[in-house]
Coordinates of C-alpha atoms and ligand atoms in Angstrom, one line a residue:
Chain Q
M49 CA 70.6 88.1 93.6
E50 CA 71.8 86.9 97.0
I51 CA 74.9 88.3 98.6
V52 CA 76.6 87.3 101.9
V53 CA 79.1 89.7 103.4
C54 CA 81.5 88.4 106.1
I55 CA 82.4 91.1 108.7
K56 CA 84.5 91.0 111.9
R57 CA 84.1 93.1 115.0
V58 CA 87.4 94.9 115.8
A59 CA 88.4 97.6 118.3
S60 CA 88.6 101.2 117.1
T61 CA 92.1 101.8 118.2
G62 CA 93.4 105.3 118.4
S63 CA 96.9 106.8 118.8
R64 CA 98.4 104.0 120.9
I65 CA 97.6 100.3 121.4
V66 CA 97.5 99.1 125.0
L67 CA 97.7 95.3 125.5
T68 CA 95.9 93.4 128.3
E69 CA 98.1 92.1 131.1
D70 CA 98.2 88.6 129.7
A71 CA 99.2 90.0 126.3
Q72 CA 96.4 88.0 124.6
S73 CA 94.4 90.9 123.4
I74 CA 94.0 94.7 123.1
E75 CA 92.8 96.6 126.2
T76 CA 89.5 97.8 125.0
R77 CA 88.0 99.3 128.1
N78 CA 88.2 102.8 126.7
L79 CA 87.6 101.9 123.1
G80 CA 84.6 101.6 120.7
F81 CA 84.2 98.9 118.2
T82 CA 83.8 98.8 114.5
I83 CA 84.3 96.6 111.4
G84 CA 87.3 96.9 109.1
P85 CA 87.2 99.6 106.4
H86 CA 87.4 97.0 103.7
E87 CA 84.4 95.2 105.2
E88 CA 82.5 98.5 105.5
C89 CA 83.0 99.0 101.8
A90 CA 82.0 95.3 101.2
V91 CA 78.7 95.9 103.0
E92 CA 78.1 99.1 101.0
E93 CA 78.8 97.4 97.7
A94 CA 76.4 94.6 98.6
V95 CA 73.7 97.1 99.5
R96 CA 74.2 99.0 96.2
L97 CA 74.1 95.8 94.1
I98 CA 70.9 94.7 95.7
E99 CA 69.4 98.1 95.2
K100 CA 70.2 97.8 91.5
H101 CA 69.5 94.2 90.8
G102 CA 67.1 93.2 93.5
G103 CA 67.5 90.3 95.9
S104 CA 68.8 90.3 99.4
S105 CA 72.0 90.8 101.3
T106 CA 73.1 89.0 104.5
V107 CA 75.8 90.0 106.9
L108 CA 77.5 87.2 108.7
T109 CA 80.0 87.3 111.5
L110 CA 81.8 84.8 113.7
G111 CA 82.2 86.2 117.2
T112 CA 80.6 86.7 120.5
E113 CA 77.1 88.3 121.1
D114 CA 78.9 91.6 121.3
S115 CA 79.2 91.4 117.5
I116 CA 75.5 91.9 117.2
E117 CA 76.3 95.6 117.5
Q118 CA 78.2 95.4 114.2
L119 CA 75.5 93.2 112.5
R120 CA 72.9 95.8 113.4
G121 CA 75.2 98.6 112.3
S122 CA 75.4 96.9 108.9
M123 CA 71.7 96.4 108.7
A124 CA 71.3 100.1 109.5
V125 CA 73.0 101.0 106.3
G126 CA 70.9 98.5 104.3
A127 CA 71.8 94.9 104.8
D128 CA 68.7 92.8 104.9
Q129 CA 69.5 90.0 107.3
A130 CA 72.2 88.9 109.7
I131 CA 73.7 85.7 111.0
L132 CA 75.9 85.4 114.1
L133 CA 78.1 82.4 114.3
E134 CA 78.9 82.0 118.0
S135 CA 82.6 81.6 118.7
G136 CA 82.2 81.2 122.4
G137 CA 84.7 84.0 123.2
S138 CA 88.1 83.1 121.9
E139 CA 89.4 84.4 118.6
W140 CA 89.4 81.6 116.1
D141 CA 92.3 81.1 113.8
P142 CA 91.9 81.7 110.1
M143 CA 91.4 78.0 109.2
A144 CA 88.8 77.6 111.9
S145 CA 87.1 80.8 110.9
A146 CA 86.9 79.7 107.2
S147 CA 85.6 76.3 108.2
A148 CA 82.8 77.8 110.3
I149 CA 81.8 80.2 107.5
V150 CA 81.8 77.3 105.0
E151 CA 79.6 75.3 107.3
A152 CA 77.1 78.1 107.6
V153 CA 77.0 78.8 103.9
Q154 CA 76.5 75.1 103.1
S155 CA 73.7 74.7 105.6
R156 CA 72.0 77.7 104.1
Q157 CA 72.4 76.1 100.6
A158 CA 71.0 72.8 102.0
A159 CA 68.0 74.8 103.2
G160 CA 67.5 76.1 99.6
S161 CA 69.1 79.5 100.1
S162 CA 72.0 79.7 97.6
F163 CA 74.3 82.7 97.1
D164 CA 75.5 84.5 94.0
M165 CA 78.3 86.4 95.7
L166 CA 80.2 86.1 98.9
F167 CA 82.1 89.3 100.0
F168 CA 85.1 89.4 102.4
G169 CA 87.5 92.1 103.3
N170 CA 90.9 91.8 101.6
E171 CA 92.3 91.3 105.0
A172 CA 90.9 91.6 108.5
A173 CA 91.8 94.9 110.2
D174 CA 93.2 93.3 113.4
S175 CA 94.6 89.9 112.5
G176 CA 95.5 90.6 108.8
D177 CA 95.7 86.9 107.9
Y178 CA 94.9 87.5 104.2
Q179 CA 93.3 84.2 103.7
V180 CA 89.8 83.5 105.1
G181 CA 88.0 84.5 101.9
I182 CA 90.3 82.5 99.7
R183 CA 89.9 79.4 101.9
V184 CA 86.2 79.7 101.9
A185 CA 86.1 80.0 98.1
H186 CA 88.4 76.9 97.8
A187 CA 86.2 74.8 100.1
L188 CA 83.0 75.8 98.2
G189 CA 84.7 75.2 94.8
V190 CA 83.9 78.7 93.5
P191 CA 86.3 81.3 92.0
C192 CA 87.7 84.1 94.1
V193 CA 89.0 87.4 93.0
T194 CA 91.0 89.3 95.7
G195 CA 91.6 93.0 96.4
I196 CA 88.9 94.4 94.1
K197 CA 88.2 98.1 93.9
S198 CA 85.5 98.0 91.2
L199 CA 82.7 95.5 90.5
E200 CA 80.0 95.3 87.9
V201 CA 77.6 92.4 87.3
E202 CA 75.8 91.6 84.1
D203 CA 74.0 88.4 83.1
G204 CA 75.6 86.3 85.8
V205 CA 79.1 87.5 85.0
A206 CA 81.1 89.8 87.3
L207 CA 83.7 92.2 86.0
A208 CA 86.0 92.9 88.8
K209 CA 89.0 95.3 88.8
R210 CA 91.9 95.7 91.1
E211 CA 94.9 98.0 91.2
A212 CA 98.3 96.5 90.3
D213 CA 101.6 97.9 89.3
G214 CA 100.3 101.4 88.7
G215 CA 97.3 100.3 86.6
W216 CA 94.3 98.0 86.8
E217 CA 93.8 94.3 86.3
L218 CA 90.4 93.2 85.0
F219 CA 88.9 89.8 85.9
K220 CA 85.7 88.3 84.4
V221 CA 84.2 85.5 86.4
A222 CA 80.9 83.6 86.3
L223 CA 78.8 83.7 89.4
P224 CA 78.6 82.3 92.0
A225 CA 81.9 83.7 93.2
V226 CA 83.8 85.1 96.1
F227 CA 85.3 88.6 96.1
T228 CA 87.6 90.1 98.7
I229 CA 87.1 93.8 98.7
K230 CA 89.3 96.8 99.4
E231 CA 88.5 100.2 100.8
G232 CA 88.0 102.7 98.0
I233 CA 85.6 100.6 95.9
N234 CA 82.9 103.0 97.1
L235 CA 82.3 105.6 99.8
P236 CA 80.1 104.0 102.4
R237 CA 76.9 105.8 103.4
Y238 CA 76.2 106.8 107.0
P239 CA 73.3 105.1 108.8
S240 CA 70.1 107.1 108.8
L241 CA 67.9 107.3 111.9
P242 CA 65.1 105.3 110.3
G243 CA 67.7 102.8 109.1
R244 CA 68.9 102.4 112.7
I245 CA 65.4 101.9 113.9
R246 CA 64.6 99.3 111.2
A247 CA 67.8 97.4 112.0
K248 CA 66.9 97.1 115.7
K249 CA 63.8 95.2 114.8
K250 CA 65.3 92.8 112.4
P251 CA 65.9 89.2 113.7
I252 CA 69.4 87.8 113.9
E253 CA 69.9 84.2 113.2
Q254 CA 72.3 82.6 115.7
L255 CA 74.2 79.4 115.0
Q256 CA 76.9 77.4 116.8
P257 CA 79.4 76.2 114.3
A258 CA 81.9 73.4 114.9
H259 CA 85.3 74.6 116.0
N260 CA 88.1 73.0 113.9
P261 CA 91.3 74.8 114.8
G262 CA 94.0 74.7 112.2
G263 CA 96.5 77.5 112.9
P264 CA 98.5 79.6 113.2
T265 CA 98.0 79.6 117.0
K266 CA 98.5 82.9 118.8
I267 CA 101.0 82.8 121.7
K268 CA 100.9 86.5 122.6
L269 CA 100.8 90.0 121.3
M270 CA 103.6 92.5 121.5
N271 CA 103.9 96.2 121.0
I272 CA 106.4 97.5 118.5
E273 CA 109.3 99.3 120.3
E274 CA 109.1 102.9 119.2
Q275 CA 112.0 105.1 119.3
A276 CA 111.3 108.1 121.5
S277 CA 111.0 110.9 119.0
N278 CA 112.4 114.2 119.8
V279 CA 110.2 116.6 118.0
E280 CA 111.7 119.9 117.2
I281 CA 109.1 122.6 117.5
L282 CA 109.9 125.0 114.7
G283 CA 107.6 127.7 116.0
K284 CA 104.1 129.0 116.2
G285 CA 102.1 129.8 113.1
T286 CA 103.8 131.8 110.3
E287 CA 106.8 132.6 112.4
A288 CA 108.0 129.0 111.7
I289 CA 108.2 129.6 107.9
A290 CA 111.9 130.4 107.7
K291 CA 112.8 127.2 109.5
V292 CA 110.4 125.1 107.3
L293 CA 112.2 126.6 104.3
E294 CA 115.6 125.5 105.8
I295 CA 114.3 122.0 106.1
L296 CA 113.0 121.9 102.6
K297 CA 116.3 123.2 101.3
G298 CA 118.1 120.5 103.2
I299 CA 116.3 117.8 101.2
G300 CA 116.4 119.7 98.0
G301 CA 112.7 120.5 97.8
A302 CA 112.9 124.3 97.6
A303 CA 115.7 124.8 95.2
Chain M
M2 CA 114.5 72.2 101.7
I3 CA 113.1 75.8 101.8
L4 CA 111.3 76.7 98.7
A5 CA 111.3 80.5 98.2
I6 CA 108.5 81.7 95.9
I7 CA 109.7 84.7 93.9
D8 CA 107.0 87.5 93.4
Q9 CA 107.2 88.4 89.7
V10 CA 104.9 89.2 86.8
G11 CA 106.2 89.4 83.2
G12 CA 109.8 89.1 84.4
E13 CA 109.4 92.2 86.7
M14 CA 110.4 91.0 90.2
N15 CA 109.0 92.7 93.3
S16 CA 112.2 93.7 95.0
S17 CA 110.9 92.5 98.3
S18 CA 111.6 89.0 96.9
L19 CA 115.3 89.7 97.7
E20 CA 114.5 90.6 101.3
M21 CA 112.5 87.4 101.5
L22 CA 115.5 85.4 100.1
T23 CA 117.7 87.0 102.8
V24 CA 115.4 85.8 105.5
A25 CA 115.0 82.4 103.8
R26 CA 118.8 81.9 103.5
K27 CA 119.4 82.6 107.2
L28 CA 116.6 80.1 108.1
A29 CA 118.0 77.5 105.7
S30 CA 121.4 77.7 107.3
Q31 CA 119.9 77.5 110.8
M32 CA 117.9 74.4 109.8
G33 CA 120.8 72.9 107.8
V34 CA 118.8 72.6 104.6
A35 CA 119.1 73.8 101.0
L36 CA 117.5 77.0 99.7
E37 CA 115.7 76.6 96.4
A38 CA 113.5 79.0 94.5
A39 CA 110.4 78.8 92.4
L40 CA 109.8 81.0 89.3
I41 CA 106.5 80.7 87.7
G42 CA 106.2 80.9 83.9
E43 CA 108.6 81.4 81.0
S44 CA 108.8 85.1 81.9
G45 CA 110.6 84.2 85.1
R46 CA 113.5 82.5 83.3
P47 CA 115.8 85.6 83.1
L48 CA 115.4 86.2 86.8
A49 CA 117.1 82.9 87.7
A50 CA 120.5 84.5 87.0
E51 CA 120.0 86.9 90.0
L52 CA 119.0 84.3 92.5
G53 CA 122.3 82.5 93.1
A54 CA 123.9 85.6 94.6
Y55 CA 121.3 85.4 97.3
G56 CA 122.1 81.8 98.2
V57 CA 119.7 79.9 96.0
S58 CA 121.2 76.6 94.9
K59 CA 118.5 75.7 92.5
A60 CA 115.8 77.7 90.7
H61 CA 112.7 75.7 89.6
L62 CA 111.1 77.1 86.5
L63 CA 107.4 76.1 86.4
L64 CA 106.1 75.9 82.8
A65 CA 102.6 75.5 81.3
E66 CA 100.5 77.4 78.9
G67 CA 98.9 80.4 80.5
L68 CA 101.2 80.8 83.5
D69 CA 102.7 84.0 82.2
N70 CA 99.4 85.8 82.7
V71 CA 98.2 86.7 86.3
A72 CA 96.4 83.5 87.1
P73 CA 96.7 83.0 90.9
D74 CA 94.9 79.6 91.1
A75 CA 97.0 78.2 88.3
W76 CA 100.2 79.5 90.0
A77 CA 99.1 77.9 93.2
S78 CA 98.4 74.6 91.4
A79 CA 101.9 74.7 89.7
L80 CA 103.5 75.4 93.1
S81 CA 101.6 72.6 94.8
Q82 CA 102.9 70.2 92.1
L83 CA 106.5 71.4 92.7
T84 CA 106.0 71.1 96.5
G85 CA 105.0 67.5 96.1
A86 CA 107.8 66.6 93.7
S87 CA 110.6 68.5 95.5
G88 CA 109.8 67.6 99.1
A89 CA 110.0 71.2 100.4
S90 CA 109.4 71.5 104.1
V91 CA 109.0 75.3 104.1
L92 CA 107.2 77.4 101.5
M93 CA 108.2 81.1 101.9
G94 CA 106.7 84.0 99.9
V95 CA 106.6 87.7 99.9
G96 CA 104.1 89.5 102.1
S97 CA 103.0 91.7 99.2
E98 CA 99.3 91.8 98.1
R99 CA 100.2 89.3 95.3
G100 CA 102.5 87.2 97.5
N101 CA 100.0 86.9 100.3
E102 CA 97.2 86.0 97.9
L103 CA 99.3 83.3 96.2
M104 CA 100.4 81.8 99.5
A105 CA 96.8 81.7 100.8
R106 CA 95.6 79.9 97.6
L107 CA 98.4 77.4 98.1
A108 CA 97.6 77.0 101.7
A109 CA 93.9 76.4 100.8
K110 CA 94.9 73.7 98.2
L111 CA 97.3 72.0 100.6
N112 CA 94.9 72.4 103.5
L113 CA 97.7 73.7 105.7
P114 CA 98.0 76.7 108.0
M115 CA 99.7 79.9 106.8
A116 CA 101.3 82.8 108.6
A117 CA 101.2 86.1 106.7
N118 CA 103.7 89.0 107.1
C119 CA 106.3 87.4 109.4
T120 CA 109.2 89.5 110.7
E121 CA 111.0 86.8 112.6
I122 CA 111.0 83.0 112.3
E123 CA 112.3 80.4 114.7
A124 CA 112.6 76.9 113.3
G125 CA 111.6 73.9 115.2
D126 CA 109.2 71.0 115.1
S127 CA 106.6 73.7 114.8
F128 CA 107.8 77.2 114.0
Q129 CA 107.5 80.2 116.3
V130 CA 106.9 83.2 114.1
T131 CA 106.6 86.9 114.9
R132 CA 104.2 88.6 112.5
F133 CA 102.5 91.9 111.8
R134 CA 99.0 92.6 113.0
W135 CA 97.0 95.8 112.6
G136 CA 98.7 96.5 109.3
G137 CA 102.1 96.6 111.1
S138 CA 101.3 98.6 114.3
L139 CA 101.3 95.5 116.5
L140 CA 103.2 92.2 116.6
E141 CA 101.9 88.7 117.3
Q142 CA 104.0 85.7 118.3
A143 CA 102.4 82.6 116.9
D144 CA 102.9 78.9 116.6
L145 CA 102.9 77.7 113.0
S146 CA 102.5 73.9 112.7
G147 CA 101.9 71.7 109.7
E148 CA 103.9 69.1 107.8
I149 CA 105.0 71.9 105.5
K150 CA 105.3 75.5 106.9
L151 CA 103.7 78.2 104.8
L152 CA 104.6 81.8 105.5
T153 CA 105.2 85.1 103.9
V154 CA 107.8 87.7 104.9
A155 CA 106.6 91.3 105.7
P156 CA 108.1 93.7 103.1
H157 CA 110.5 96.5 104.0
V158 CA 111.4 95.1 107.4
I159 CA 114.9 93.9 106.7
E160 CA 117.3 95.0 103.9
A161 CA 118.1 92.5 101.2
E162 CA 121.6 91.2 101.5
A163 CA 123.5 89.0 99.0
A164 CA 125.1 85.8 100.3
A165 CA 128.8 85.9 101.2
D166 CA 129.3 82.7 99.2
G167 CA 126.8 83.1 96.4
S168 CA 127.2 81.3 93.1
D169 CA 125.1 80.5 90.1
A170 CA 121.8 78.8 90.7
A171 CA 121.1 75.7 88.6
V172 CA 117.9 76.0 86.6
A173 CA 115.5 73.1 86.7
E174 CA 112.5 73.2 84.4
M175 CA 109.3 71.4 85.4
G176 CA 106.3 71.1 83.2
V177 CA 103.0 71.2 85.2
E178 CA 99.4 70.3 84.4
I179 CA 96.8 72.9 85.1
G180 CA 93.1 72.1 85.1
A181 CA 90.6 74.4 83.5
D182 CA 89.1 75.3 86.9
D183 CA 92.4 76.9 87.9
F184 CA 92.1 79.3 85.0
R185 CA 88.6 80.6 86.0
V186 CA 90.4 83.5 87.7
Q187 CA 92.9 85.2 85.4
V188 CA 93.5 88.7 84.2
A189 CA 91.4 89.4 81.1
E190 CA 92.9 92.8 80.5
H191 CA 95.5 95.1 81.9
I192 CA 94.3 98.7 82.0
S193 CA 96.9 101.5 82.4
S194 CA 96.2 104.1 84.9
D195 CA 94.9 107.5 84.0
R196 CA 96.3 109.2 87.1
E197 CA 98.8 112.0 86.5
G198 CA 101.5 113.6 88.5
V199 CA 104.0 112.2 91.1
S200 CA 102.9 108.9 92.5
L201 CA 102.3 108.7 96.3
G202 CA 104.2 105.5 96.7
S203 CA 107.4 106.9 95.2
A204 CA 107.3 110.6 95.8
R205 CA 110.3 112.2 97.6
I206 CA 108.1 114.7 99.3
V207 CA 104.5 114.0 100.3
V208 CA 102.0 116.7 101.6
G209 CA 99.2 115.0 103.5
G210 CA 95.9 116.6 104.6
G211 CA 93.5 115.5 107.3
R212 CA 90.3 116.6 108.9
G213 CA 92.0 119.7 110.2
L214 CA 91.9 121.1 106.6
G215 CA 88.2 121.8 107.3
S216 CA 86.9 121.2 103.8
A217 CA 87.6 119.8 100.3
D218 CA 88.6 123.3 99.3
G219 CA 91.4 123.1 101.9
F220 CA 93.2 120.6 99.7
A221 CA 93.5 123.2 96.9
M222 CA 96.3 124.9 98.9
L223 CA 98.0 121.5 99.4
D224 CA 97.9 120.9 95.7
E225 CA 99.5 124.2 95.1
L226 CA 102.2 123.6 97.7
A227 CA 102.8 120.1 96.2
G228 CA 103.1 121.7 92.7
L229 CA 105.8 124.0 94.0
L230 CA 107.7 121.2 95.8
G231 CA 107.3 118.5 93.2
A232 CA 105.5 116.6 95.9
A233 CA 102.5 114.2 95.9
V234 CA 99.4 114.9 97.9
G235 CA 98.0 112.4 100.3
S236 CA 95.1 112.3 102.8
S237 CA 94.0 110.7 106.0
R238 CA 91.0 108.4 106.1
A239 CA 88.9 111.1 107.8
A240 CA 89.5 113.3 104.8
T241 CA 88.7 110.5 102.4
N242 CA 85.5 109.5 104.2
L243 CA 84.3 113.1 104.2
G244 CA 84.6 112.9 100.4
W245 CA 87.3 115.6 100.3
R246 CA 89.8 113.4 98.5
A247 CA 89.8 110.2 96.5
H248 CA 90.7 107.0 98.3
A249 CA 93.7 106.5 96.0
D250 CA 95.3 109.4 97.9
Q251 CA 94.7 107.8 101.4
I252 CA 97.8 107.0 103.4
G253 CA 97.7 104.3 106.0
Q254 CA 96.8 100.7 106.9
T255 CA 94.0 100.5 104.3
G256 CA 95.6 103.0 101.9
T257 CA 99.0 103.5 100.4
R258 CA 102.3 103.1 102.2
I259 CA 104.6 106.0 101.6
A260 CA 108.4 106.3 102.2
P261 CA 109.4 109.9 101.2
D262 CA 112.3 111.9 102.4
L263 CA 109.9 114.3 104.0
Y264 CA 106.2 113.9 104.9
I265 CA 104.4 117.1 105.7
A266 CA 101.2 116.1 107.7
C267 CA 98.7 119.0 107.8
G268 CA 95.8 118.8 110.2
I269 CA 96.3 115.1 110.9
S270 CA 96.1 113.8 114.5
G271 CA 98.4 110.8 114.1
A272 CA 96.2 107.7 114.6
I273 CA 98.2 104.5 114.4
Q274 CA 96.4 103.4 111.3
H275 CA 97.6 106.5 109.6
M276 CA 101.1 106.3 111.0
V277 CA 101.8 102.8 109.8
G278 CA 101.4 104.1 106.3
C279 CA 104.0 106.8 106.7
K280 CA 106.5 105.2 109.1
G281 CA 108.9 104.7 106.2
S282 CA 109.3 108.5 105.9
K283 CA 112.8 109.7 106.6
A284 CA 111.4 112.8 108.3
I285 CA 107.9 113.9 109.4
L286 CA 106.9 117.6 109.7
A287 CA 103.5 118.1 111.4
I288 CA 101.4 121.2 111.1
N289 CA 98.7 121.2 113.8
T290 CA 96.9 123.6 116.0
D291 CA 97.1 121.2 118.9
P292 CA 100.5 120.9 120.6
D293 CA 99.3 117.8 122.4
A294 CA 98.2 116.0 119.2
S295 CA 99.5 112.4 119.1
I296 CA 101.4 113.1 115.9
M297 CA 103.7 115.5 117.8
G298 CA 105.3 112.5 119.5
K299 CA 105.8 110.8 116.2
S300 CA 107.3 113.7 114.2
D301 CA 110.7 115.1 113.7
Y302 CA 109.5 118.7 113.3
A303 CA 106.4 120.5 114.1
V304 CA 104.7 123.8 113.5
I305 CA 102.0 124.7 116.0
G306 CA 99.5 126.6 114.0
D307 CA 96.5 126.8 111.8
V308 CA 97.1 125.2 108.3
H309 CA 95.0 128.0 106.8
E310 CA 97.7 130.5 107.9
V311 CA 100.8 128.4 107.7
I312 CA 100.3 126.8 104.3
P313 CA 99.5 130.0 102.4
A314 CA 102.5 131.8 104.0
L315 CA 104.7 128.9 103.0
I316 CA 103.4 129.0 99.4
E317 CA 104.1 132.8 99.4
A318 CA 107.6 132.3 100.7
L319 CA 108.4 129.6 98.2
K320 CA 107.1 131.8 95.3
N321 CA 109.3 134.7 96.5
Q322 CA 112.5 132.6 96.5
Ligands
FAD415 C1 90.9 99.3 110.9 C2 91.1 100.8 110.7 C3 91.9 101.2 109.6 C4 92.2 102.5 109.3 N1 92.9 102.9 108.3 C5 93.3 104.2 108.1 C6 94.2 104.6 107.0 O1 94.6 103.8 106.2 N2 94.5 105.9 107.0 C7 94.1 106.8 107.9 O2 94.5 108.0 107.8 N3 93.3 106.5 108.9 C8 92.9 105.2 109.0 N4 92.0 104.8 110.0 C9 91.3 105.9 110.8 C10 92.2 106.5 111.9 O3 91.9 105.7 113.1 C11 91.8 108.0 112.2 O4 90.4 108.0 112.4 C12 92.1 108.9 111.1 O5 93.4 108.7 110.6 C13 91.9 110.4 111.6 O6 92.1 111.3 110.5 P1 92.6 112.8 110.8 O7 93.9 112.7 111.6 O8 92.5 113.5 109.6 O9 91.4 113.3 111.7 P2 91.4 113.7 113.3 O10 91.8 112.6 114.1 O11 90.1 114.3 113.5 O12 92.5 114.8 113.4 C14 92.4 116.1 112.9 C15 93.6 116.9 113.4 O13 93.6 118.2 112.8 C16 94.0 119.2 113.8 N5 93.4 120.5 113.3 C17 92.2 120.9 113.4 N6 92.0 122.1 112.8 C18 93.3 122.4 112.4 C19 93.8 123.6 111.7 N7 93.0 124.6 111.4 N8 95.1 123.6 111.5 C20 95.9 122.6 111.8 N9 95.5 121.5 112.4 C21 94.2 121.4 112.7 C22 93.4 118.7 115.1 O14 94.2 119.2 116.2 C23 93.6 117.2 114.9 O15 94.9 116.8 115.4 C24 91.7 103.5 110.2 C25 90.9 103.1 111.3 C26 90.6 101.8 111.5 C27 89.7 101.4 112.7
AMP416 N1 85.5 86.1 112.7 C1 85.1 86.5 111.4 N2 83.8 86.6 111.1 C2 83.4 86.9 109.9 N3 84.2 87.2 108.9 C3 85.6 87.1 109.1 C4 86.1 86.7 110.4 N4 87.4 86.7 110.3 C5 87.7 87.0 109.1 N5 86.6 87.3 108.3 C6 86.5 87.7 106.9 O1 87.7 87.4 106.2 C7 88.4 88.5 105.8 C8 89.8 88.3 105.8 O2 90.3 87.9 107.0 P1 91.8 87.5 107.3 O3 92.1 86.3 106.5 O4 91.8 87.1 108.8 O5 92.7 88.6 107.0 C9 87.9 89.6 106.7 O6 88.0 90.9 106.1 C10 86.4 89.2 106.9 O7 85.7 89.6 105.8

């Protein structure tokens, strides 16, 4: 079984987002980087499926060379190979991103390396466009199930479940197929020291995809105006209990 | 014409569809064009009656075998046929999971750009949209071009408002042809949930726990407190990732969005990804040992203290009432 997981490097933002002066991006001088939680789970799911069924998993990202950190991080938890699609610096729009990923998958196919499953995050943590995986599936002509939180594979057929309207929707699709994954499908493992060391030694394939912008095109980022909140300190420790009870009474919670 | 795509399954409409119609109506009047709506499948028929009040002049009912099931590619195919036949210049959907998915499938079929979760739209040759990024903790202004503009409206940003001059919407049935490939992805079975108790998304009081609880055992007192208050229990991602709580309880960007009357956040620092999930709360009460924790600036009330002292004391006090 061959699984390709698409991941995207994003800033680990904390309690407040600061924008760069030109409002084109987030000020990341004091921040670390990570991949989105959905994608972390997608990598973990791929690693588990390969452990169970055999084969290999490949993590793929479109970004700058900085993203090698996230590719290595994914290999440290068990992904077998990595591909960097070099973006040249700017953030590509979702149509351009999808087109670059399609080009890479097709060139691998042409070289005899097919895929059974392509994993995406349900939405990217930063841009939240909700579309790259769906566009890739459409271009490749394979089915795509979105938002999945449970996946089993048997005899070339995937059983995928997602949450909807307080219950679950079950899909059955024949492979190859694309899945967009949601956090909660599994609990990702932490990288082990030997895992990290192995990951450092693995080669990373670097490709330069064609850039076909499609849109939407970012003009600028803006912070959300927050109302200054006037927090009322009810007290220290247990001396605040009486006031907490008052508040609960006020909303009918302690009747 | 603006074509508004109603988010519904089995005749149950996602109420954010009405928020979307409110945005669509304002845009239509700005552009001087008609507002029409698309309902997919026979099950959508009864909903047509509601739409006129929101300014929809015509409701298109798309009909084919299989459309009443959740079959997003088939839905997108039906919509692309209607788009071609009706000459719509704007396709507007709901920024729900299902609405974003459907619009993305339609965008892929039409090979046009799409902007998800818009909060403001300025019409023009190309549209200038304001949209959510980072799950709603940051905004982006973007240019949306394309012969047809495809976008979804972020839920719960504006309130639904009926039109001053609403009337009945005409219903236009349209039979569509769906190829077998577009039914490769469809729901094979609906499974009802086995989760019990008050649901996080609709609870009036939510008690949330974070890393500050110290262990999975720490959640036992939150469960007890929630039982006394008729509340639901939620968690931060730190607590989920430590395996203290199931992901279904996670509040935030990649978890559930809550909108209770009161959110009691225990041992949670107030990271933006957590706060976007609870910003719909009418009031937030933080219990935290650190008076400088970021959540202090985002709460209405705070108790500075150790959850292991405050929560048991609160439980005792509630029991003694
Ligand atoms: C893309 C992305 C998406 C994310 N999505 C989510 C999401 O959906 N939901 C989410 O929650 N997070 C999310 N996160 C993670 C988020 O950034 C934070 O890491 C997380 O919310 C921190 O959880 P916490 O507040 O429990 O832990 P911490 O930040 O470690 O805070 C613990 C708090 O407990 C207090 N404390 C310690 N001991 C006690 C005590 N005895 N009594 C009282 N207080 C005590 C401390 O003062 C501190 O304020 C996301 C991150 C990224 C990058
Ligand atoms: N630059 C990128 N490199 C690799 N994968 C990406 C990139 N951008 C988006 N994706 C994938 O597509 C998913 C959905 O992204 P989006 O449509 O932007 O919300 C993400 O969770 C990733 O899996």
